[in-house]
């Protein structure tokens, strides 16, 4: 077990997950298959930078990181991603297009 290589000394599990179930997120990196995605060749692109999806599960990896299962609706892929690979999509972006309620007439 002493041969485990960690890419960070940070232990995310000491706090709550950054993202929550159902949250809209954006990939800030292109993600390729590392061999763990069935039906795709190693190196195939699964997620492109800027692609938007929703958090559908939250797990852990190496007792250090949260892994967010993100469903990308455009491609239909569900990919496990680390916090550093994601960013939250501003909810204000969605509400800007909603019509304002009409004022009550007295």
Coordinates of N, CA and C in Angstrom, one line a residue:
X1 N 0.8 -1.2 0.0 CA 0.0 0.0 0.0 C 0.9 1.3 0.0
X2 N 2.1 1.2 0.3 CA 2.9 2.4 0.3 C 3.3 2.9 -1.0
X3 N 2.9 2.1 -2.1 CA 3.2 2.6 -3.5 C 2.0 3.4 -4.1
X4 N 1.0 3.7 -3.3 CA -0.1 4.5 -3.8 C 0.4 5.9 -4.0
X5 N 0.2 6.4 -5.2 CA 0.6 7.8 -5.6 C -0.7 8.7 -5.6
X6 N -0.7 9.6 -4.7 CA -1.8 10.6 -4.6 C -1.4 11.9 -5.3
X7 N -2.4 12.4 -6.0 CA -2.1 13.7 -6.8 C -2.3 14.9 -5.9
X8 N -2.6 14.8 -4.6 CA -2.8 15.9 -3.7 C -2.7 15.4 -2.3
X9 N -2.3 16.3 -1.4 CA -2.3 16.0 0.0 C -3.6 16.4 0.7
X10 N -4.5 17.0 0.0 CA -5.7 17.5 0.5 C -6.7 16.3 0.7
X11 N -7.3 16.3 1.9 CA -8.4 15.3 2.1 C -9.7 16.0 2.1
X12 N -10.4 15.9 1.0 CA -11.7 16.5 0.9 C -12.8 16.0 1.8
X13 N -12.6 14.7 2.2 CA -13.7 14.1 3.0 C -13.8 14.6 4.4
X14 N -12.9 15.6 4.8 CA -13.0 16.2 6.1 C -14.1 17.2 6.2
X15 N -14.7 17.6 5.0 CA -15.8 18.5 4.9 C -16.9 18.0 4.1
X16 N -18.0 18.7 3.9 CA -19.1 18.3 3.1 C -18.7 18.3 1.6
X17 N -19.5 17.6 0.7 CA -19.2 17.7 -0.7 C -19.5 19.1 -1.2
X18 N -18.7 19.5 -2.2 CA -18.8 20.9 -2.8 C -20.1 21.0 -3.6
X19 N -20.4 19.9 -4.3 CA -21.6 19.9 -5.2 C -22.7 19.0 -4.5
X20 N -23.9 19.2 -4.9 CA -25.0 18.5 -4.3 C -25.8 17.7 -5.4
X21 N -26.6 16.7 -5.0 CA -27.4 16.0 -6.0 C -28.3 16.9 -6.8
X22 N -28.3 16.7 -8.1 CA -29.1 17.5 -9.0 C -28.5 18.8 -9.4
X23 N -27.4 19.2 -8.9 CA -26.7 20.4 -9.2 C -26.2 20.4 -10.6
X24 N -26.4 21.5 -11.3 CA -25.9 21.7 -12.7 C -24.5 22.1 -12.6
X25 N -23.6 21.3 -13.3 CA -22.2 21.6 -13.3 C -21.6 21.6 -14.7
X26 N -20.4 22.2 -14.9 CA -19.8 22.3 -16.2 C -18.4 21.7 -16.0
X27 N -18.0 20.9 -17.0 CA -16.6 20.3 -17.0 C -15.6 21.4 -17.4
X28 N -14.6 21.6 -16.6 CA -13.6 22.6 -17.0 C -12.3 21.9 -17.6
X29 N -12.5 20.6 -18.0 CA -11.4 19.9 -18.6 C -12.1 18.9 -19.6
X30 N -11.3 18.5 -20.6 CA -11.7 17.4 -21.5 C -11.3 16.1 -20.7
X31 N -12.3 15.2 -20.7 CA -12.1 13.9 -19.9 C -12.1 12.8 -20.9
X32 N -11.0 12.0 -20.9 CA -10.8 10.8 -21.8 C -11.0 9.5 -20.9
X33 N -11.4 8.5 -21.6 CA -11.6 7.2 -21.0 C -10.2 6.6 -20.5
X34 N -10.1 6.3 -19.2 CA -8.9 5.8 -18.7 C -9.0 4.3 -18.6
X35 N -10.0 3.7 -19.3 CA -10.1 2.3 -19.3 C -11.3 1.8 -18.4
X36 N -11.9 2.7 -17.6 CA -12.9 2.3 -16.7 C -14.3 2.5 -17.3
X37 N -14.4 3.1 -18.5 CA -15.7 3.4 -19.1 C -16.0 2.2 -20.1
X38 N -17.0 1.4 -19.8 CA -17.3 0.3 -20.7 C -17.8 0.7 -22.1
X39 N -17.3 -0.1 -23.1 CA -17.8 0.2 -24.4 C -17.0 1.3 -25.2
X40 N -16.1 1.8 -24.6 CA -15.3 2.9 -25.2 C -13.8 2.5 -25.1
X41 N -13.0 2.9 -26.1 CA -11.6 2.6 -26.1 C -10.9 3.5 -25.2
X42 N -9.8 3.1 -24.6 CA -8.9 3.9 -23.8 C -8.5 5.1 -24.6
X43 N -8.6 6.3 -24.1 CA -8.3 7.5 -24.7 C -9.4 8.2 -25.5
X44 N -10.6 7.5 -25.7 CA -11.7 8.2 -26.3 C -12.2 9.3 -25.4
X45 N -12.6 10.4 -26.0 CA -13.1 11.5 -25.3 C -14.6 11.2 -24.8
X46 N -14.8 11.4 -23.5 CA -16.1 11.2 -22.9 C -16.8 12.5 -22.6
X47 N -16.0 13.5 -22.2 CA -16.6 14.8 -21.9 C -15.7 15.9 -22.5
X48 N -16.2 16.9 -23.1 CA -15.4 18.0 -23.6 C -15.5 19.1 -22.6
X49 N -14.4 19.9 -22.7 CA -14.4 21.1 -21.8 C -15.6 22.0 -22.1
X50 N -16.3 22.4 -21.0 CA -17.4 23.3 -21.2 C -18.8 22.5 -21.2
X51 N -18.7 21.2 -21.3 CA -20.0 20.5 -21.4 C -20.7 20.5 -20.1
X52 N -22.0 20.6 -20.1 CA -22.9 20.8 -18.9 C -23.6 19.4 -18.6
X53 N -23.6 19.1 -17.3 CA -24.3 17.9 -16.8 C -24.9 18.2 -15.4
X54 N -25.4 17.1 -14.9 CA -26.0 17.2 -13.5 C -25.5 16.1 -12.6
X55 N -25.2 16.4 -11.4 CA -24.7 15.5 -10.4 C -25.8 14.5 -10.0
X56 N -25.5 13.2 -10.3 CA -26.5 12.2 -10.0 C -26.1 11.2 -8.9
X57 N -24.8 11.3 -8.5 CA -24.3 10.5 -7.4 C -23.1 11.1 -6.8
X58 N -22.8 10.8 -5.5 CA -21.6 11.3 -4.9 C -21.0 10.1 -4.1
X59 N -19.7 9.8 -4.5 CA -19.0 8.7 -3.9 C -17.6 9.2 -3.4
X60 N -16.8 8.3 -3.0 CA -15.4 8.7 -2.6 C -14.4 7.8 -3.3
X61 N -13.1 8.3 -3.2 CA -12.0 7.6 -3.9 C -10.8 7.8 -3.0
X62 N -10.1 6.6 -2.7 CA -8.9 6.6 -1.9 C -9.1 7.2 -0.5
X63 N -10.3 7.2 0.0 CA -10.5 7.8 1.3 C -10.0 9.3 1.4
X64 N -10.0 9.9 0.2 CA -9.5 11.3 0.1 C -10.3 12.2 -0.6
X65 N -10.9 11.8 -1.8 CA -11.7 12.7 -2.7 C -13.1 12.3 -2.7
X66 N -14.0 13.3 -3.0 CA -15.3 13.0 -3.4 C -15.3 12.8 -4.9
X67 N -16.0 11.8 -5.4 CA -16.2 11.6 -6.8 C -17.7 11.9 -7.1
X68 N -17.9 12.8 -8.1 CA -19.2 13.2 -8.5 C -19.6 12.4 -9.7
X69 N -20.7 11.6 -9.7 CA -21.2 11.0 -10.9 C -22.0 12.0 -11.6
X70 N -21.6 12.4 -12.8 CA -22.3 13.5 -13.5 C -22.9 12.9 -14.8
X71 N -24.1 13.2 -15.0 CA -24.9 12.7 -16.2 C -24.8 13.9 -17.2
X72 N -24.2 13.6 -18.3 CA -24.2 14.6 -19.4 C -25.3 14.3 -20.4
X73 N -26.3 15.1 -20.4 CA -27.5 14.8 -21.2 C -27.3 14.8 -22.7
X74 N -26.4 15.7 -23.2 CA -26.1 15.8 -24.6 C -25.6 14.5 -25.2
X75 N -24.7 13.8 -24.4 CA -24.0 12.6 -24.9 C -24.7 11.3 -24.3
X76 N -25.3 11.5 -23.1 CA -25.9 10.4 -22.4 C -24.9 9.7 -21.5
X77 N -23.6 10.2 -21.4 CA -22.6 9.5 -20.6 C -22.8 9.9 -19.2
X78 N -22.5 9.0 -18.3 CA -22.4 9.2 -16.8 C -21.0 9.0 -16.5
X79 N -20.3 10.0 -16.0 CA -18.8 10.0 -15.8 C -18.5 10.4 -14.3
X80 N -17.6 9.7 -13.7 CA -17.2 10.1 -12.4 C -16.1 11.1 -12.5
X81 N -16.2 12.2 -11.8 CA -15.3 13.3 -11.9 C -14.9 13.9 -10.5
X82 N -13.7 14.4 -10.4 CA -13.3 15.1 -9.2 C -13.7 16.5 -9.1
X83 N -13.6 17.1 -8.0 CA -14.0 18.5 -7.8 C -13.2 19.4 -8.7
X84 N -11.9 19.2 -8.9 CA -11.1 20.0 -9.7 C -11.4 20.0 -11.2
X85 N -12.2 19.0 -11.6 CA -12.6 18.9 -13.0 C -14.0 19.5 -13.3
X86 N -14.6 20.1 -12.2 CA -16.0 20.6 -12.4 C -16.1 22.0 -11.8
X87 N -17.1 22.8 -12.3 CA -17.4 24.0 -11.7 C -19.0 24.1 -11.8
X88 N -19.5 24.8 -10.8 CA -21.0 25.0 -10.7 C -21.4 25.9 -11.8
X89 N -22.6 25.6 -12.4 CA -23.2 26.6 -13.3 C -24.0 27.5 -12.5
X90 N -23.8 28.8 -12.7 CA -24.5 29.8 -12.0 C -26.0 29.7 -12.2
X91 N -26.7 29.6 -11.1 CA -28.2 29.5 -11.2 C -28.8 30.8 -11.7
X92 N -28.2 31.9 -11.5 CA -28.7 33.1 -12.0 C -28.8 33.1 -13.6
X93 N -27.9 32.3 -14.2 CA -27.9 32.2 -15.6 C -29.3 31.7 -16.1
X94 N -29.9 30.7 -15.3 CA -31.1 30.1 -15.7 C -32.3 31.0 -15.5
X95 N -32.3 31.8 -14.4 CA -33.4 32.6 -14.0 C -33.5 34.0 -14.8
X96 N -32.4 34.3 -15.5 CA -32.4 35.6 -16.2 C -33.4 35.6 -17.4
X97 N -33.7 34.4 -17.9 CA -34.6 34.3 -19.0 C -36.1 34.2 -18.6
X98 N -36.4 34.0 -17.3 CA -37.7 33.9 -16.9 C -38.4 35.2 -16.9
X99 N -39.7 35.2 -17.2 CA -40.5 36.5 -17.2 C -40.7 36.9 -15.8
X100 N -40.8 38.2 -15.6 CA -41.1 38.7 -14.3 C -42.6 38.6 -14.0
X101 N -43.0 38.4 -12.8 CA -44.4 38.3 -12.5 C -45.1 39.7 -12.8
X102 N -46.3 39.6 -13.3 CA -47.0 40.9 -13.5 C -47.4 41.5 -12.2
X103 N -47.4 42.8 -12.1 CA -47.8 43.5 -10.9 C -49.3 43.4 -10.8
X104 N -49.7 43.3 -9.5 CA -51.2 43.2 -9.3 C -51.8 44.5 -9.5
X105 N -53.0 44.5 -10.2 CA -53.7 45.7 -10.5 C -54.7 46.0 -9.3
X106 N -54.6 47.2 -8.7 CA -55.5 47.5 -7.6 C -56.7 48.3 -8.1

